[in-house]
Structures are given as C-alpha cells and as structure tokens.
Coordinates of C-alpha atoms in Angstrom, one line a residue:
I1 CA -13.1 -90.9 141.3
K2 CA -12.1 -92.3 144.6
K3 CA -12.2 -90.2 147.8
F4 CA -9.9 -90.7 150.8
Q5 CA -10.7 -89.9 154.4
V6 CA -8.3 -89.8 157.4
S7 CA -9.7 -90.1 160.9
I8 CA -8.4 -90.5 164.4
S9 CA -10.3 -92.9 166.7
S10 CA -10.7 -92.7 170.5
N11 CA -8.2 -95.5 171.0
D12 CA -5.4 -93.5 169.2
N13 CA -5.7 -95.4 165.9
I14 CA -5.5 -93.5 162.6
N15 CA -7.8 -94.9 160.0
I16 CA -7.5 -94.3 156.3
T17 CA -10.5 -95.2 154.2
H18 CA -11.6 -94.8 150.6
R19 CA -15.0 -94.4 149.1
A20 CA -16.2 -96.4 146.2
S21 CA -19.8 -97.1 144.9
G22 CA -21.2 -94.8 147.6
N23 CA -19.7 -96.8 150.5
W24 CA -16.6 -96.3 152.6
F25 CA -14.0 -99.1 152.8
P26 CA -11.0 -99.5 155.2
T27 CA -7.7 -99.1 153.4
M28 CA -5.1 -98.7 156.2
R29 CA -5.2 -98.7 160.1
L30 CA -2.2 -97.4 162.1
R31 CA -1.6 -96.8 165.8
R32 CA -0.6 -93.3 166.6
G33 CA 3.1 -92.6 167.0
P34 CA 6.1 -91.2 165.0
K35 CA 6.1 -94.0 162.4
C36 CA 2.3 -93.7 162.1
Y37 CA 2.5 -89.9 161.4
L38 CA 5.3 -90.3 159.0
L39 CA 3.5 -93.0 156.9
A40 CA 0.3 -91.1 157.0
S41 CA 2.0 -87.9 155.9
A42 CA 3.8 -89.7 153.1
A43 CA 0.5 -91.3 151.9
V44 CA -1.3 -87.9 151.9
F45 CA 1.6 -86.2 150.1
F46 CA 1.7 -88.9 147.4
I47 CA -2.1 -88.6 146.9
L48 CA -1.7 -84.8 146.7
M49 CA 1.0 -85.1 144.1
I50 CA -1.1 -87.4 141.9
Y51 CA -4.0 -84.9 142.2
I52 CA -1.9 -81.8 141.4
N53 CA 0.2 -83.2 138.6
D54 CA -2.2 -85.7 137.1
M55 CA 0.6 -88.2 137.4
T56 CA 2.6 -86.5 134.6
Y57 CA 5.8 -86.1 136.5
I58 CA 5.5 -89.4 138.3
Y59 CA 4.9 -91.3 135.1
S60 CA 7.8 -89.4 133.4
Y61 CA 10.2 -90.2 136.2
L62 CA 9.3 -93.9 136.3
N63 CA 9.7 -94.2 132.5
N64 CA 12.8 -91.9 132.2
K65 CA 11.0 -89.4 130.1
V66 CA 11.0 -85.6 130.0
P67 CA 7.7 -84.5 131.7
V68 CA 5.4 -82.5 129.5
H69 CA 1.8 -81.2 129.8
R70 CA -0.4 -81.6 126.8
H71 CA -2.1 -78.6 125.3
V72 CA -5.8 -79.1 125.8
L73 CA -8.0 -77.3 123.3
R74 CA -11.4 -79.0 123.7
W75 CA -13.9 -78.3 121.0
S76 CA -16.6 -77.8 123.6
D77 CA -14.5 -75.0 125.2
H78 CA -14.0 -73.1 121.9
E79 CA -17.1 -74.0 119.9
S80 CA -18.6 -70.5 120.3
K81 CA -15.5 -69.1 118.5
V82 CA -15.8 -71.5 115.5
D83 CA -17.4 -70.5 112.3
Q84 CA -20.2 -73.1 112.1
R85 CA -20.7 -72.4 108.4
Q86 CA -17.2 -73.7 107.7
S87 CA -16.9 -77.4 106.8
R88 CA -14.9 -79.6 109.2
I89 CA -12.2 -82.2 108.4
M90 CA -10.7 -85.1 110.3
I91 CA -8.3 -87.9 109.4
T92 CA -7.5 -91.5 110.6
Y93 CA -4.5 -92.1 112.8
K94 CA -2.8 -95.4 112.0
G95 CA 0.6 -96.6 113.2
R96 CA 2.7 -94.7 115.7
L97 CA 4.2 -91.2 116.2
G98 CA 5.9 -90.8 112.8
N99 CA 2.8 -92.0 110.9
H100 CA 0.6 -89.7 113.0
M101 CA 2.8 -86.7 112.1
F102 CA 2.2 -87.5 108.4
E103 CA -1.5 -87.7 109.0
Y104 CA -1.7 -84.6 111.1
A105 CA 0.3 -82.5 108.5
T106 CA -1.9 -83.7 105.7
L107 CA -5.0 -82.7 107.8
V108 CA -3.5 -79.2 108.2
G109 CA -2.6 -79.0 104.5
M110 CA -6.1 -80.0 103.3
A111 CA -7.8 -77.8 105.9
K112 CA -5.8 -74.8 104.6
R113 CA -6.3 -75.6 101.0
Y114 CA -10.1 -75.9 101.3
N115 CA -10.7 -73.4 104.1
M116 CA -12.0 -76.1 106.5
T117 CA -11.8 -76.5 110.3
P118 CA -9.4 -79.3 111.3
I119 CA -10.2 -81.4 114.4
I120 CA -8.0 -84.0 116.1
P121 CA -8.6 -86.6 118.8
G122 CA -7.6 -85.5 122.3
D123 CA -5.5 -88.7 122.9
L124 CA -3.2 -88.2 119.9
D125 CA 0.4 -89.1 120.9
V126 CA 1.8 -86.1 118.8
L127 CA 0.4 -83.9 121.6
D128 CA 3.0 -85.4 123.9
V129 CA 5.8 -83.9 121.8
F130 CA 4.4 -80.8 120.2
K131 CA 2.2 -77.9 121.2
L132 CA -0.4 -78.4 118.5
P133 CA -2.8 -75.5 118.1
T134 CA -5.7 -77.6 116.6
L135 CA -9.0 -78.1 118.3
Q136 CA -9.6 -81.6 119.8
G137 CA -12.8 -83.6 119.7
P138 CA -14.4 -86.9 118.7
L139 CA -15.3 -88.1 115.2
S140 CA -19.0 -87.4 116.0
L141 CA -18.3 -83.7 115.4
L142 CA -18.4 -84.5 111.6
R143 CA -21.9 -83.7 110.4
E144 CA -23.7 -86.2 108.3
P145 CA -23.6 -86.8 105.5
Y146 CA -19.8 -86.3 105.3
N147 CA -17.5 -87.5 102.5
T148 CA -14.8 -90.1 103.1
Y149 CA -11.6 -90.0 101.0
T150 CA -9.6 -93.2 101.1
E151 CA -6.0 -93.2 99.7
E152 CA -4.9 -95.8 97.2
R153 CA -1.3 -96.2 98.3
A154 CA 0.3 -95.2 101.6
A155 CA 3.3 -93.4 100.3
A156 CA 2.0 -92.0 97.0
Y157 CA 0.1 -88.8 96.4
Y158 CA -3.6 -89.5 96.3
E159 CA -5.2 -87.4 93.5
G160 CA -8.6 -87.8 95.2
V161 CA -7.7 -84.9 97.5
E162 CA -7.9 -82.6 94.4
K163 CA -11.7 -83.3 94.5
I164 CA -12.5 -82.7 98.1
D165 CA -15.9 -81.0 98.3
P166 CA -15.4 -77.9 100.6
T167 CA -19.2 -77.6 101.2
R168 CA -19.3 -80.9 103.2
D169 CA -17.5 -82.2 106.2
A170 CA -14.7 -84.6 105.2
Y171 CA -12.9 -87.6 106.6
L172 CA -9.5 -88.7 105.2
D173 CA -8.7 -92.4 105.5
G174 CA -5.1 -93.6 105.2
Y175 CA -1.5 -92.9 106.0
Y176 CA -1.1 -90.0 103.5
Q177 CA 2.7 -90.1 103.5
S178 CA 3.7 -87.5 101.0
W179 CA 5.2 -84.0 101.3
R180 CA 2.9 -82.8 98.5
Y181 CA -0.2 -82.7 100.7
Y182 CA 1.3 -79.9 102.8
K183 CA 3.9 -78.3 100.5
D184 CA 2.1 -75.0 100.7
V185 CA 2.0 -74.9 104.5
R186 CA 5.5 -76.0 105.4
D187 CA 6.4 -72.7 107.1
D188 CA 3.2 -72.8 109.1
L189 CA 3.8 -76.4 110.2
L190 CA 7.3 -75.5 111.4
E191 CA 6.4 -72.2 113.1
R192 CA 3.0 -72.9 114.6
H193 CA 2.3 -76.7 114.7
F194 CA 5.4 -78.8 115.2
V195 CA 6.7 -76.7 118.1
L196 CA 8.3 -78.7 120.8
H197 CA 7.0 -78.5 124.4
D198 CA 9.1 -76.1 126.5
N199 CA 10.6 -78.9 128.7
L200 CA 11.7 -80.8 125.6
Q201 CA 13.2 -77.7 124.0
I202 CA 15.1 -77.0 127.2
A203 CA 16.3 -80.6 127.7
A204 CA 17.5 -80.8 124.1
K205 CA 19.3 -77.4 124.4
Q206 CA 21.0 -78.5 127.6
Y207 CA 22.0 -81.8 126.1
I208 CA 23.7 -80.2 123.1
Q209 CA 25.4 -77.5 125.2
K210 CA 26.8 -80.1 127.5
L211 CA 28.0 -82.2 124.6
R212 CA 29.7 -79.2 123.0
E213 CA 31.5 -78.6 126.2
E214 CA 32.6 -82.2 126.6
K215 CA 33.9 -82.4 123.1
N216 CA 35.3 -78.9 123.2
M217 CA 33.6 -78.1 119.9
P218 CA 31.6 -74.9 120.6
D219 CA 31.4 -73.8 117.0
A220 CA 31.0 -77.1 115.2
V221 CA 28.2 -77.7 112.7
L222 CA 25.7 -80.2 114.2
V223 CA 24.6 -83.1 112.1
S224 CA 22.2 -85.6 113.5
I225 CA 22.0 -89.2 112.3
H226 CA 19.1 -91.5 112.9
V227 CA 19.8 -95.3 112.7
R228 CA 16.6 -97.3 112.3
R229 CA 16.9 -101.0 112.8
G230 CA 14.9 -103.1 115.2
D231 CA 11.7 -104.3 113.5
F232 CA 12.9 -103.2 110.1
V233 CA 15.7 -105.9 110.2
R234 CA 13.1 -108.6 110.8
Q235 CA 10.7 -107.4 108.1
R236 CA 13.0 -107.1 105.1
V237 CA 10.8 -109.4 103.0
K238 CA 8.1 -106.7 103.1
G239 CA 10.5 -104.0 101.8
F240 CA 11.6 -102.5 105.1
T241 CA 15.3 -102.2 104.2
V242 CA 17.9 -100.9 106.6
A243 CA 20.8 -98.7 105.5
P244 CA 24.1 -100.6 105.1
I245 CA 27.3 -99.5 106.9
P246 CA 28.9 -97.8 103.9
Y247 CA 25.9 -95.5 103.5
Y248 CA 26.6 -93.8 106.9
Y249 CA 30.3 -93.2 106.0
R250 CA 29.5 -91.7 102.7
A251 CA 26.9 -89.4 104.2
M252 CA 29.2 -88.4 107.0
N253 CA 32.1 -87.7 104.6
Y254 CA 29.9 -85.4 102.6
F255 CA 29.5 -83.1 105.7
R256 CA 33.2 -83.5 106.7
K257 CA 34.3 -82.3 103.3
K258 CA 31.9 -79.4 103.4
Y259 CA 32.6 -78.1 106.9
S260 CA 35.9 -77.8 108.8
K261 CA 34.3 -78.7 112.1
V262 CA 31.4 -81.1 112.4
L263 CA 29.9 -82.9 115.4
F264 CA 27.7 -85.9 114.6
I265 CA 25.0 -87.0 117.1
I266 CA 23.7 -90.5 116.4
C267 CA 20.3 -91.6 117.7
T268 CA 19.1 -95.1 117.2
N269 CA 16.8 -97.9 118.4
D270 CA 19.8 -100.4 118.2
L271 CA 22.6 -98.8 120.2
I272 CA 24.7 -101.9 120.5
W273 CA 24.8 -102.4 116.7
A274 CA 25.5 -98.8 116.0
E275 CA 28.4 -98.4 118.5
T276 CA 29.8 -101.7 117.2
N277 CA 29.7 -101.0 113.5
L278 CA 29.7 -97.3 112.9
D279 CA 32.3 -94.5 113.3
D280 CA 33.9 -93.9 116.7
S281 CA 35.9 -90.8 115.8
P282 CA 36.2 -87.9 118.2
D283 CA 33.6 -85.9 116.3
V284 CA 30.9 -88.6 116.8
H285 CA 28.6 -88.9 119.8
Y286 CA 26.0 -91.7 120.5
S287 CA 22.9 -90.8 122.3
H288 CA 22.0 -93.2 125.1
E289 CA 18.6 -91.6 125.7
T290 CA 15.7 -94.0 126.0
D291 CA 13.1 -91.2 125.5
G292 CA 12.1 -91.1 121.9
S293 CA 10.7 -87.7 122.2
L294 CA 13.9 -86.3 123.6
D295 CA 15.9 -88.0 120.8
L296 CA 13.6 -86.4 118.3
A297 CA 14.0 -83.0 120.0
I298 CA 17.8 -83.3 119.9
M299 CA 17.9 -84.3 116.2
I300 CA 15.7 -81.5 115.0
S301 CA 17.8 -79.0 117.0
C302 CA 20.8 -79.8 114.8
N303 CA 21.8 -78.0 111.6
H304 CA 21.6 -80.9 109.2
M305 CA 20.3 -84.5 109.2
I306 CA 21.2 -87.9 107.9
I307 CA 18.1 -90.2 107.9
T308 CA 17.6 -93.9 107.2
S309 CA 14.2 -95.6 107.0
G310 CA 10.8 -95.1 108.5
S311 CA 8.4 -92.3 109.3
Y312 CA 10.1 -91.2 112.6
S313 CA 13.4 -90.8 110.7
W314 CA 11.6 -88.9 107.9
W315 CA 10.1 -86.4 110.2
A316 CA 13.4 -85.7 112.0
G317 CA 14.7 -84.8 108.5
Y318 CA 11.6 -82.7 107.6
L319 CA 11.8 -80.6 110.8
V320 CA 15.5 -79.8 110.4
R321 CA 16.1 -76.5 108.6
G322 CA 19.2 -77.5 106.8
E323 CA 20.3 -80.2 104.4
V324 CA 18.9 -83.8 104.5
I325 CA 20.5 -86.9 103.2
Y326 CA 18.4 -90.0 102.9
Y327 CA 19.0 -93.7 102.1
A328 CA 17.9 -94.2 98.5
G329 CA 17.6 -97.9 98.9
Y330 CA 14.4 -97.6 101.0
P331 CA 12.0 -99.1 100.4
Q332 CA 13.0 -102.2 98.5
P333 CA 11.4 -102.2 95.0
N334 CA 8.9 -104.9 94.0
T335 CA 7.9 -105.6 97.6
K336 CA 4.7 -104.9 99.6
I337 CA 6.1 -101.5 100.9
G338 CA 7.9 -100.8 97.6
N339 CA 4.7 -101.1 95.6
L340 CA 2.9 -98.7 97.9
T341 CA 5.6 -96.0 97.5
V342 CA 6.3 -93.4 94.8
K343 CA 9.7 -92.0 95.8
E344 CA 9.1 -88.7 94.1
D345 CA 6.0 -88.3 96.3
Y346 CA 7.6 -89.6 99.4
Y347 CA 11.0 -87.8 99.5
P348 CA 11.0 -84.0 99.1
P349 CA 12.9 -82.9 95.9
N350 CA 15.5 -80.8 97.9
W351 CA 16.7 -83.9 99.9
M352 CA 19.8 -85.8 98.7
G353 CA 19.5 -89.6 98.2
I354 CA 22.5 -91.8 98.2
M355 CA 23.2 -95.5 98.5

C-alpha cells in the first residue's frame, strides 16, 4: 500500500511524495499560490475518494455501470459459527456470469440435499450482481482427502451427484447446466440467493417506471426479450444457433393475443441487428444500456420472458416469475454443443419451446 505525504518547504514550495519499499520518492512539486492549492486539494480529494470507496464508484462511472458493493462474508470472519463436523462443498467456475450462476445454483442445491456447507471464491463475478449469502474462501478449505465429482456432459444431468458421500468434503467439477440439480431449492434461490444489489434494483425500477411514462402504458404487462447474437453467430458450426427472425414474432404474438396491453423490452448484445430486423411497433422498446448487470435486472423485473440462446439468457428466464418462451432450435443437434445437451435436463418442463 502506498502512502502519500504533503509538506510545505521554507521556500514556499509544496512537495507531494509517496512511499514505496520503505523509501520516500518525489511525486509532485508546486510553488505556493491559488493554482497550487487548487491542484493539491484536488489530488488529496481524489486520493481520499479512492480510499473511501475502494474505487467502486469511480470504476462504475468510467465503465457506465451501476455502482454496487459486494457482500463480503469471509470464512475467517465466520468460522466460529460454522459446524466443523459438517462436510464442505465447492464447485469449479468456468465461463462467464451465466455459467457461474448455473454452477452456484448447483452448489446450493447439492449442499442442501446432503446437508453440507457451501463455500465460494471471494472474487466470483456473481457477487457483483447478487447479494449471495454464502461464505467465501479458498479451495484449501476443503479437507483432504475430499472427493471430486466430474460431470460427463455440460448440459445434461450427471447421475454421479446421486452418490455424493456426505461424510467427506466434496468438489464438483464442470458446468452443471441443468435445472434438476436445484429443483428442490428454487424458492430459496429466488428469495435468498439471487437477490439483486439495492442499487441495481432501484435502477431497474426507475428505468421501467420512466419507460411506462414515456409509452403511456402504466398497466401494461411487461415482457422482456433477450436477443443473443455476437459470438454465437460466429460459432454456429459448434452448435451455438441463434434464433431466426420469425421466432421473435411468434413469441411476441403469443403474449399479444393473451394480454390486451403488453410492453416488450428488448435487451441484446447486437443492438444494430435487433433494431434493423425486429419489431418497431409502439409497444416495443429497445434497451440501449451497456451494463449487462442492469439489463439482467431489467429483464428479471418483468412479468414474462422470451429467451434465445446461452446461459445469460437462460438465467434471465429462470429468475422471472411468469411464463418463459425459449427457442427450441438451440442447440443444433449432432454438433459439439448439441451432443453435450439433453434438452429435457436443460430446459425446465414448465417453459414453452417454439421454433
């Protein structure tokens, strides 16, 4: 940690120095005067802001993100409250946010099933979005010899979890993308685990309220649509299919027929394609947000959901309390991803698949 020192010399100079490796090094030298005091005050204020906010708000401002503070639940701070006789369980975190949500949910599901203590790494990106109540610590907290359970296919239920030994610590290795791993703890996941940070909840609520006012649709049923393209367009040979244009119109028409007033909110990683090719009716709004966390918060704040491809889209659907329509053409059969997927394990039975 660097330390800064501000001093005034006998010849009216202000010297700002910093300490590193036990020695002091000059950083800035200014002659006293109005400009000098202004620059020195600004420098001290900036350093103070970094210290107080741990750069959270500065980083968020520069990256156009909603500022959040992670929940810190260090194992070392709560170890005395943990039943040491209970076995511990951890899981790998492969991929990005959506993949990590699958893995975290599986961890919670297995911990509940076998009465084990779940532990997650403190740098998990899911902590930037949700107020996870799970203790944080390193893999070294698993006591040797622990058992490792490696899935066979990424998006198919792994029967090996039926044989987890609750008397030993366990490590789950894989993507574990199936609703079946945590079907018995869904309510707990929604009520206690996948709870948005306060700032994200507020931002999403304000966004939707402003949109209702602009569209003059205060009572409309909200349906969010996630359009996933980007890297999926470039990797079709692997089975990462993208939903065709007719799919969106069929899904939207389902809700238009069911409700007299519907407001669609479209979130996407390819805004130009979506605005060029999809519906531009008065009941449709395109999110121009660049913050993926805020887009997710907006989508799960809606009544119903239309999803396309990928884990981020899947979780937007899972966290919505209403109906979910998914693109039944994902993944492409007889491809790398298709061969790793059992659709009955991947898509919950209450979701509606259409082409």
